[in-house]
Amino acid sequence: MSPYELYLVTDDNQDLDTLINVVTQAVAGGVTMVQLREKHHNVRDFLYRALAIQPILRANNVPLIINDRVDVALAVDADGVHLGQSDMPVAYARRLLGPDKLLGLSIESWAQLEQAKHLPIDYIGLSAIYPTATKTDTQYHWGLEGLNAALADYDKPIVAIGGIRPDNLAAVAATGVHGIALVSAICHAPDPQQATRAIISIIQQSRACM
Ligand code: TZP
Ligand code: MG
């Protein structure tokens, strides 16, 4: 199983108690990686939120990835960083992080995918597969066709993100993509643990049909 298989990205609008509850339940349900994505909190609260969820993740051997901020990741000794195209260039992030931390990069176009082939990253986030209300400024929508073409073109692990929900999940998983990243399908589920279990079962069934 890929370590990226079910990659939870947290919802920056959820308060600390909700964040802890969602992460606890998602881990109990079987997510394989968690990215803390903070767009509204200051750096101090970002760091405290990372420290709040880190023990849950460590106890379950689930890697913690920090979105955007290399400094926060280093300060809390997270397992990796996920960067976008306007964040610190990955070559510099790699210098700070050293060889062992995971480093992911969001890819929003074919030109960026081409450039990514030469970068010191561990995986890419293919953004966005479908339009999504969670992030309304997505530049390009890959769809299943784009995802399949990217999988054929790029050697490192690909995590699909954006607009993936229980009803379109099976088709995305059936492409053989290494990981599926979700925000709302888990964070907004009435029962995140049950939702996570159901999602994993759909992913495993789709893979079994490949
Ligand atoms: N990057 C590209 S789309 C997205 C991010 C963080 C949001 C995905 O959220 P959802 O609710 O799983 O569509
Ligand atoms: Mg970013």
PDB file of C-alpha atoms and ligand atoms in Angstrom:
ATOM      1  CA  MET A   1       0.000   0.000   0.000  1.00  0.00           C
ATOM      2  CA  SER A   2       1.277   3.470  -0.867  1.00  0.00           C
ATOM      3  CA  PRO A   3       1.968   5.755   2.117  1.00  0.00           C
ATOM      4  CA  TYR A   4      -0.030   8.385   0.208  1.00  0.00           C
ATOM      5  CA  GLU A   5      -3.061   6.123  -0.280  1.00  0.00           C
ATOM      6  CA  LEU A   6      -5.566   8.148   1.717  1.00  0.00           C
ATOM      7  CA  TYR A   7      -4.152  11.586   2.398  1.00  0.00           C
ATOM      8  CA  LEU A   8      -6.254  13.822   4.665  1.00  0.00           C
ATOM      9  CA  VAL A   9      -5.824  17.566   4.181  1.00  0.00           C
ATOM     10  CA  THR A  10      -7.267  19.490   7.118  1.00  0.00           C
ATOM     11  CA  ASP A  11      -9.898  22.206   6.806  1.00  0.00           C
ATOM     12  CA  ASP A  12      -8.436  25.567   7.855  1.00  0.00           C
ATOM     13  CA  ASN A  13     -11.898  26.788   8.908  1.00  0.00           C
ATOM     14  CA  GLN A  14     -12.299  24.222  11.688  1.00  0.00           C
ATOM     15  CA  ASP A  15     -11.536  25.227  15.264  1.00  0.00           C
ATOM     16  CA  LEU A  16      -8.949  23.404  17.348  1.00  0.00           C
ATOM     17  CA  ASP A  17     -11.380  20.981  19.020  1.00  0.00           C
ATOM     18  CA  THR A  18     -12.933  20.070  15.685  1.00  0.00           C
ATOM     19  CA  LEU A  19      -9.493  19.669  14.101  1.00  0.00           C
ATOM     20  CA  ILE A  20      -8.391  17.300  16.868  1.00  0.00           C
ATOM     21  CA  ASN A  21     -11.636  15.342  16.636  1.00  0.00           C
ATOM     22  CA  VAL A  22     -11.463  15.012  12.841  1.00  0.00           C
ATOM     23  CA  VAL A  23      -7.801  13.953  12.901  1.00  0.00           C
ATOM     24  CA  THR A  24      -8.420  11.448  15.725  1.00  0.00           C
ATOM     25  CA  GLN A  25     -11.344   9.895  13.885  1.00  0.00           C
ATOM     26  CA  ALA A  26      -9.680   9.929  10.482  1.00  0.00           C
ATOM     27  CA  VAL A  27      -6.620   8.176  11.899  1.00  0.00           C
ATOM     28  CA  ALA A  28      -8.840   5.609  13.626  1.00  0.00           C
ATOM     29  CA  GLY A  29     -10.584   5.111  10.276  1.00  0.00           C
ATOM     30  CA  GLY A  30      -7.272   4.486   8.507  1.00  0.00           C
ATOM     31  CA  VAL A  31      -5.929   7.604   6.753  1.00  0.00           C
ATOM     32  CA  THR A  32      -2.282   7.067   5.796  1.00  0.00           C
ATOM     33  CA  MET A  33      -1.030  10.679   5.825  1.00  0.00           C
ATOM     34  CA  VAL A  34      -2.238  14.010   7.207  1.00  0.00           C
ATOM     35  CA  GLN A  35      -1.438  17.473   5.906  1.00  0.00           C
ATOM     36  CA  LEU A  36      -2.089  20.419   8.211  1.00  0.00           C
ATOM     37  CA  ARG A  37      -3.243  23.193   5.886  1.00  0.00           C
ATOM     38  CA  GLU A  38      -3.639  26.591   7.514  1.00  0.00           C
ATOM     39  CA  LYS A  39      -4.580  29.636   5.476  1.00  0.00           C
ATOM     40  CA  HIS A  40      -6.157  31.828   8.144  1.00  0.00           C
ATOM     41  CA  HIS A  41      -4.183  31.308  11.326  1.00  0.00           C
ATOM     42  CA  ASN A  42      -1.032  33.197  12.227  1.00  0.00           C
ATOM     43  CA  VAL A  43       2.222  31.292  12.441  1.00  0.00           C
ATOM     44  CA  ARG A  44       1.961  30.865  16.201  1.00  0.00           C
ATOM     45  CA  ASP A  45      -1.469  29.236  16.011  1.00  0.00           C
ATOM     46  CA  PHE A  46      -0.307  27.188  13.030  1.00  0.00           C
ATOM     47  CA  LEU A  47       2.518  25.806  15.166  1.00  0.00           C
ATOM     48  CA  TYR A  48       0.236  25.096  18.137  1.00  0.00           C
ATOM     49  CA  ARG A  49      -2.275  23.316  15.925  1.00  0.00           C
ATOM     50  CA  ALA A  50       0.552  21.158  14.564  1.00  0.00           C
ATOM     51  CA  LEU A  51       1.690  20.316  18.099  1.00  0.00           C
ATOM     52  CA  ALA A  52      -1.897  19.470  19.062  1.00  0.00           C
ATOM     53  CA  ILE A  53      -2.353  16.824  16.366  1.00  0.00           C
ATOM     54  CA  GLN A  54       1.202  15.488  16.243  1.00  0.00           C
ATOM     55  CA  PRO A  55       0.894  13.058  19.212  1.00  0.00           C
ATOM     56  CA  ILE A  56      -2.209  11.448  17.660  1.00  0.00           C
ATOM     57  CA  LEU A  57      -0.338  10.955  14.392  1.00  0.00           C
ATOM     58  CA  ARG A  58       2.879   9.723  15.984  1.00  0.00           C
ATOM     59  CA  ALA A  59       1.015   7.191  18.107  1.00  0.00           C
ATOM     60  CA  ASN A  60      -0.410   5.729  14.908  1.00  0.00           C
ATOM     61  CA  ASN A  61       2.646   6.083  12.642  1.00  0.00           C
ATOM     62  CA  VAL A  62       0.835   8.488  10.347  1.00  0.00           C
ATOM     63  CA  PRO A  63       3.176  11.114   8.854  1.00  0.00           C
ATOM     64  CA  LEU A  64       2.427  14.794   9.516  1.00  0.00           C
ATOM     65  CA  ILE A  65       2.935  17.085   6.530  1.00  0.00           C
ATOM     66  CA  ILE A  66       2.905  20.859   6.988  1.00  0.00           C
ATOM     67  CA  ASN A  67       1.422  22.995   4.215  1.00  0.00           C
ATOM     68  CA  ASP A  68       3.292  26.100   3.019  1.00  0.00           C
ATOM     69  CA  ARG A  69       5.677  26.661   5.936  1.00  0.00           C
ATOM     70  CA  VAL A  70       9.112  25.065   6.094  1.00  0.00           C
ATOM     71  CA  ASP A  71       9.842  26.898   9.361  1.00  0.00           C
ATOM     72  CA  VAL A  72       6.812  25.399  11.119  1.00  0.00           C
ATOM     73  CA  ALA A  73       7.701  21.929   9.836  1.00  0.00           C
ATOM     74  CA  LEU A  74      11.267  22.216  11.130  1.00  0.00           C
ATOM     75  CA  ALA A  75      10.198  23.728  14.441  1.00  0.00           C
ATOM     76  CA  VAL A  76       7.869  20.834  15.277  1.00  0.00           C
ATOM     77  CA  ASP A  77       9.981  18.178  13.526  1.00  0.00           C
ATOM     78  CA  ALA A  78       7.131  17.244  11.194  1.00  0.00           C
ATOM     79  CA  ASP A  79       7.618  14.488   8.639  1.00  0.00           C
ATOM     80  CA  GLY A  80       7.408  16.725   5.618  1.00  0.00           C
ATOM     81  CA  VAL A  81       6.216  19.849   3.845  1.00  0.00           C
ATOM     82  CA  HIS A  82       3.775  20.445   1.020  1.00  0.00           C
ATOM     83  CA  LEU A  83       4.436  23.536  -1.084  1.00  0.00           C
ATOM     84  CA  GLY A  84       2.541  25.412  -3.759  1.00  0.00           C
ATOM     85  CA  GLN A  85       3.859  27.248  -6.760  1.00  0.00           C
ATOM     86  CA  SER A  86       4.083  30.576  -4.869  1.00  0.00           C
ATOM     87  CA  ASP A  87       5.760  29.181  -1.757  1.00  0.00           C
ATOM     88  CA  MET A  88       9.487  28.849  -1.121  1.00  0.00           C
ATOM     89  CA  PRO A  89      11.108  27.223  -4.192  1.00  0.00           C
ATOM     90  CA  VAL A  90      11.506  23.512  -3.508  1.00  0.00           C
ATOM     91  CA  ALA A  91      15.285  23.566  -4.031  1.00  0.00           C
ATOM     92  CA  TYR A  92      15.601  25.949  -1.081  1.00  0.00           C
ATOM     93  CA  ALA A  93      13.071  24.035   0.974  1.00  0.00           C
ATOM     94  CA  ARG A  94      15.111  20.895   0.386  1.00  0.00           C
ATOM     95  CA  ARG A  95      18.260  22.676   1.589  1.00  0.00           C
ATOM     96  CA  LEU A  96      16.539  23.543   4.845  1.00  0.00           C
ATOM     97  CA  LEU A  97      14.761  20.218   5.312  1.00  0.00           C
ATOM     98  CA  GLY A  98      17.643  17.902   4.443  1.00  0.00           C
ATOM     99  CA  PRO A  99      17.299  14.685   2.439  1.00  0.00           C
ATOM    100  CA  ASP A 100      15.000  12.735   4.761  1.00  0.00           C
ATOM    101  CA  LYS A 101      11.853  14.877   5.078  1.00  0.00           C
ATOM    102  CA  LEU A 102       9.039  14.376   2.599  1.00  0.00           C
ATOM    103  CA  LEU A 103       8.597  17.245   0.164  1.00  0.00           C
ATOM    104  CA  GLY A 104       5.533  17.590  -2.026  1.00  0.00           C
ATOM    105  CA  LEU A 105       4.619  20.190  -4.631  1.00  0.00           C
ATOM    106  CA  SER A 106       1.238  21.179  -6.062  1.00  0.00           C
ATOM    107  CA  ILE A 107       1.146  20.938  -9.857  1.00  0.00           C
ATOM    108  CA  GLU A 108      -1.462  22.998 -11.672  1.00  0.00           C
ATOM    109  CA  SER A 109      -0.417  22.757 -15.334  1.00  0.00           C
ATOM    110  CA  TRP A 110       1.402  20.613 -17.847  1.00  0.00           C
ATOM    111  CA  ALA A 111       4.318  23.062 -17.863  1.00  0.00           C
ATOM    112  CA  GLN A 112       4.663  22.701 -14.087  1.00  0.00           C
ATOM    113  CA  LEU A 113       4.544  18.915 -14.418  1.00  0.00           C
ATOM    114  CA  GLU A 114       7.418  19.076 -16.891  1.00  0.00           C
ATOM    115  CA  GLN A 115       9.472  21.256 -14.532  1.00  0.00           C
ATOM    116  CA  ALA A 116       8.709  18.958 -11.587  1.00  0.00           C
ATOM    117  CA  LYS A 117      10.648  16.154 -13.250  1.00  0.00           C
ATOM    118  CA  HIS A 118      13.875  17.965 -12.368  1.00  0.00           C
ATOM    119  CA  LEU A 119      13.019  19.029  -8.816  1.00  0.00           C
ATOM    120  CA  PRO A 120      14.135  17.473  -5.498  1.00  0.00           C
ATOM    121  CA  ILE A 121      10.633  16.446  -4.428  1.00  0.00           C
ATOM    122  CA  ASP A 122       9.148  13.152  -3.245  1.00  0.00           C
ATOM    123  CA  TYR A 123       5.673  13.443  -4.727  1.00  0.00           C
ATOM    124  CA  ILE A 124       3.337  15.848  -6.480  1.00  0.00           C
ATOM    125  CA  GLY A 125      -0.209  16.890  -5.708  1.00  0.00           C
ATOM    126  CA  LEU A 126      -2.122  17.033  -8.997  1.00  0.00           C
ATOM    127  CA  SER A 127      -4.379  20.047  -8.487  1.00  0.00           C
ATOM    128  CA  ALA A 128      -7.229  20.101  -9.069  1.00  0.00           C
ATOM    129  CA  ILE A 129      -8.843  16.967 -10.451  1.00  0.00           C
ATOM    130  CA  TYR A 130     -12.316  18.539 -10.329  1.00  0.00           C
ATOM    131  CA  PRO A 131     -13.627  21.984  -9.316  1.00  0.00           C
ATOM    132  CA  THR A 132     -14.237  22.259  -5.586  1.00  0.00           C
ATOM    133  CA  ALA A 133     -15.870  24.690  -3.200  1.00  0.00           C
ATOM    134  CA  THR A 134     -13.004  24.085  -0.748  1.00  0.00           C
ATOM    135  CA  LYS A 135     -10.545  25.949  -3.004  1.00  0.00           C
ATOM    136  CA  THR A 136     -12.195  28.212  -5.512  1.00  0.00           C
ATOM    137  CA  ASP A 137      -9.081  29.594  -7.249  1.00  0.00           C
ATOM    138  CA  THR A 138      -7.902  26.354  -8.855  1.00  0.00           C
ATOM    139  CA  GLN A 139      -6.248  27.075 -12.213  1.00  0.00           C
ATOM    140  CA  TYR A 140      -6.875  23.907 -14.160  1.00  0.00           C
ATOM    141  CA  HIS A 141      -8.968  20.755 -13.815  1.00  0.00           C
ATOM    142  CA  TRP A 142      -7.191  17.601 -14.872  1.00  0.00           C
ATOM    143  CA  GLY A 143     -10.182  15.267 -14.902  1.00  0.00           C
ATOM    144  CA  LEU A 144      -9.635  11.537 -15.315  1.00  0.00           C
ATOM    145  CA  GLU A 145      -8.058  11.999 -18.718  1.00  0.00           C
ATOM    146  CA  GLY A 146      -5.459  14.453 -17.438  1.00  0.00           C
ATOM    147  CA  LEU A 147      -4.797  12.287 -14.397  1.00  0.00           C
ATOM    148  CA  ASN A 148      -4.185   9.219 -16.564  1.00  0.00           C
ATOM    149  CA  ALA A 149      -1.891  11.183 -18.861  1.00  0.00           C
ATOM    150  CA  ALA A 150       0.054  12.594 -15.894  1.00  0.00           C
ATOM    151  CA  LEU A 151       0.457   9.089 -14.437  1.00  0.00           C
ATOM    152  CA  ALA A 152       1.921   7.916 -17.737  1.00  0.00           C
ATOM    153  CA  ASP A 153       4.248  10.921 -17.953  1.00  0.00           C
ATOM    154  CA  TYR A 154       5.618  11.314 -14.437  1.00  0.00           C
ATOM    155  CA  ASP A 155       7.705   8.799 -12.481  1.00  0.00           C
ATOM    156  CA  LYS A 156       7.244   9.785  -8.838  1.00  0.00           C
ATOM    157  CA  PRO A 157       4.106   9.291  -6.733  1.00  0.00           C
ATOM    158  CA  ILE A 158       1.081  11.398  -7.643  1.00  0.00           C
ATOM    159  CA  VAL A 159      -1.579  12.441  -5.146  1.00  0.00           C
ATOM    160  CA  ALA A 160      -4.886  13.466  -6.741  1.00  0.00           C
ATOM    161  CA  ILE A 161      -6.662  16.387  -5.048  1.00  0.00           C
ATOM    162  CA  GLY A 162      -9.708  18.507  -5.639  1.00  0.00           C
ATOM    163  CA  GLY A 163     -13.396  17.703  -5.794  1.00  0.00           C
ATOM    164  CA  ILE A 164     -12.979  14.008  -4.990  1.00  0.00           C
ATOM    165  CA  ARG A 165     -16.071  12.708  -3.203  1.00  0.00           C
ATOM    166  CA  PRO A 166     -17.579   9.315  -2.400  1.00  0.00           C
ATOM    167  CA  ASP A 167     -19.474   9.326  -5.715  1.00  0.00           C
ATOM    168  CA  ASN A 168     -16.474   9.914  -8.005  1.00  0.00           C
ATOM    169  CA  LEU A 169     -13.812   8.307  -5.832  1.00  0.00           C
ATOM    170  CA  ALA A 170     -13.940   4.844  -7.403  1.00  0.00           C
ATOM    171  CA  ALA A 171     -13.123   6.209 -10.864  1.00  0.00           C
ATOM    172  CA  VAL A 172     -10.187   8.224  -9.524  1.00  0.00           C
ATOM    173  CA  ALA A 173      -8.815   5.253  -7.556  1.00  0.00           C
ATOM    174  CA  ALA A 174      -9.194   2.982 -10.587  1.00  0.00           C
ATOM    175  CA  THR A 175      -6.598   5.069 -12.446  1.00  0.00           C
ATOM    176  CA  GLY A 176      -4.015   3.547 -10.081  1.00  0.00           C
ATOM    177  CA  VAL A 177      -3.036   6.966  -8.710  1.00  0.00           C
ATOM    178  CA  HIS A 178      -0.726   6.575  -5.713  1.00  0.00           C
ATOM    179  CA  GLY A 179      -2.746   8.725  -3.371  1.00  0.00           C
ATOM    180  CA  ILE A 180      -6.094  10.433  -2.980  1.00  0.00           C
ATOM    181  CA  ALA A 181      -6.236  13.659  -0.964  1.00  0.00           C
ATOM    182  CA  LEU A 182      -9.496  14.802   0.565  1.00  0.00           C
ATOM    183  CA  VAL A 183     -10.677  17.741   2.614  1.00  0.00           C
ATOM    184  CA  SER A 184     -14.471  17.956   2.746  1.00  0.00           C
ATOM    185  CA  ALA A 185     -15.287  14.272   2.218  1.00  0.00           C
ATOM    186  CA  ILE A 186     -13.674  13.560   5.602  1.00  0.00           C
ATOM    187  CA  CYS A 187     -13.609  16.895   7.489  1.00  0.00           C
ATOM    188  CA  HIS A 188     -17.275  17.672   6.822  1.00  0.00           C
ATOM    189  CA  ALA A 189     -18.587  14.140   7.225  1.00  0.00           C
ATOM    190  CA  PRO A 190     -21.042  13.724  10.121  1.00  0.00           C
ATOM    191  CA  ASP A 191     -18.928  10.755  11.247  1.00  0.00           C
ATOM    192  CA  PRO A 192     -15.364  11.180   9.935  1.00  0.00           C
ATOM    193  CA  GLN A 193     -14.239   7.749  11.136  1.00  0.00           C
ATOM    194  CA  GLN A 194     -17.063   5.939   9.392  1.00  0.00           C
ATOM    195  CA  ALA A 195     -16.557   8.109   6.273  1.00  0.00           C
ATOM    196  CA  THR A 196     -12.851   7.272   6.233  1.00  0.00           C
ATOM    197  CA  ARG A 197     -13.544   3.538   6.510  1.00  0.00           C
ATOM    198  CA  ALA A 198     -16.088   3.715   3.687  1.00  0.00           C
ATOM    199  CA  ILE A 199     -13.653   5.671   1.492  1.00  0.00           C
ATOM    200  CA  ILE A 200     -10.854   3.162   2.092  1.00  0.00           C
ATOM    201  CA  SER A 201     -13.154   0.312   1.209  1.00  0.00           C
ATOM    202  CA  ILE A 202     -14.081   2.031  -2.101  1.00  0.00           C
ATOM    203  CA  ILE A 203     -10.389   2.641  -2.881  1.00  0.00           C
ATOM    204  CA  GLN A 204      -9.448  -0.962  -2.154  1.00  0.00           C
ATOM    205  CA  GLN A 205     -12.309  -2.337  -4.249  1.00  0.00           C
ATOM    206  CA  SER A 206     -11.340  -0.090  -7.179  1.00  0.00           C
ATOM    207  CA  ARG A 207      -7.717  -1.202  -6.953  1.00  0.00           C
ATOM    208  CA  ALA A 208      -8.760  -4.861  -6.824  1.00  0.00           C
ATOM    209  CA  CYS A 209     -10.547  -4.396 -10.187  1.00  0.00           C
ATOM    210  CA  MET A 210      -7.420  -3.010 -11.902  1.00  0.00           C
TER     211      MET A 210
HETATM  212  N1  TZP B   1      -5.754  22.015  -3.441  1.00  0.00           N
HETATM  213  C1  TZP B   1      -6.324  21.794  -4.598  1.00  0.00           C
HETATM  214  S1  TZP B   1      -7.958  21.467  -4.479  1.00  0.00           S
HETATM  215  C2  TZP B   1      -7.887  21.596  -2.784  1.00  0.00           C
HETATM  216  C3  TZP B   1      -6.611  21.911  -2.400  1.00  0.00           C
HETATM  217  C4  TZP B   1      -6.166  22.118  -1.015  1.00  0.00           C
HETATM  218  C5  TZP B   1      -9.068  21.428  -1.910  1.00  0.00           C
HETATM  219  C6  TZP B   1      -9.637  20.041  -1.968  1.00  0.00           C
HETATM  220  O1  TZP B   1     -10.755  19.979  -1.137  1.00  0.00           O
HETATM  221  P1  TZP B   1     -11.949  18.957  -1.369  1.00  0.00           P
HETATM  222  O2  TZP B   1     -12.986  19.354  -0.348  1.00  0.00           O
HETATM  223  O3  TZP B   1     -11.413  17.581  -1.102  1.00  0.00           O
HETATM  224  O4  TZP B   1     -12.431  19.147  -2.770  1.00  0.00           O
HETATM  225 MG    MG B   2       0.973  26.730  -0.480  1.00  0.00          MG
END
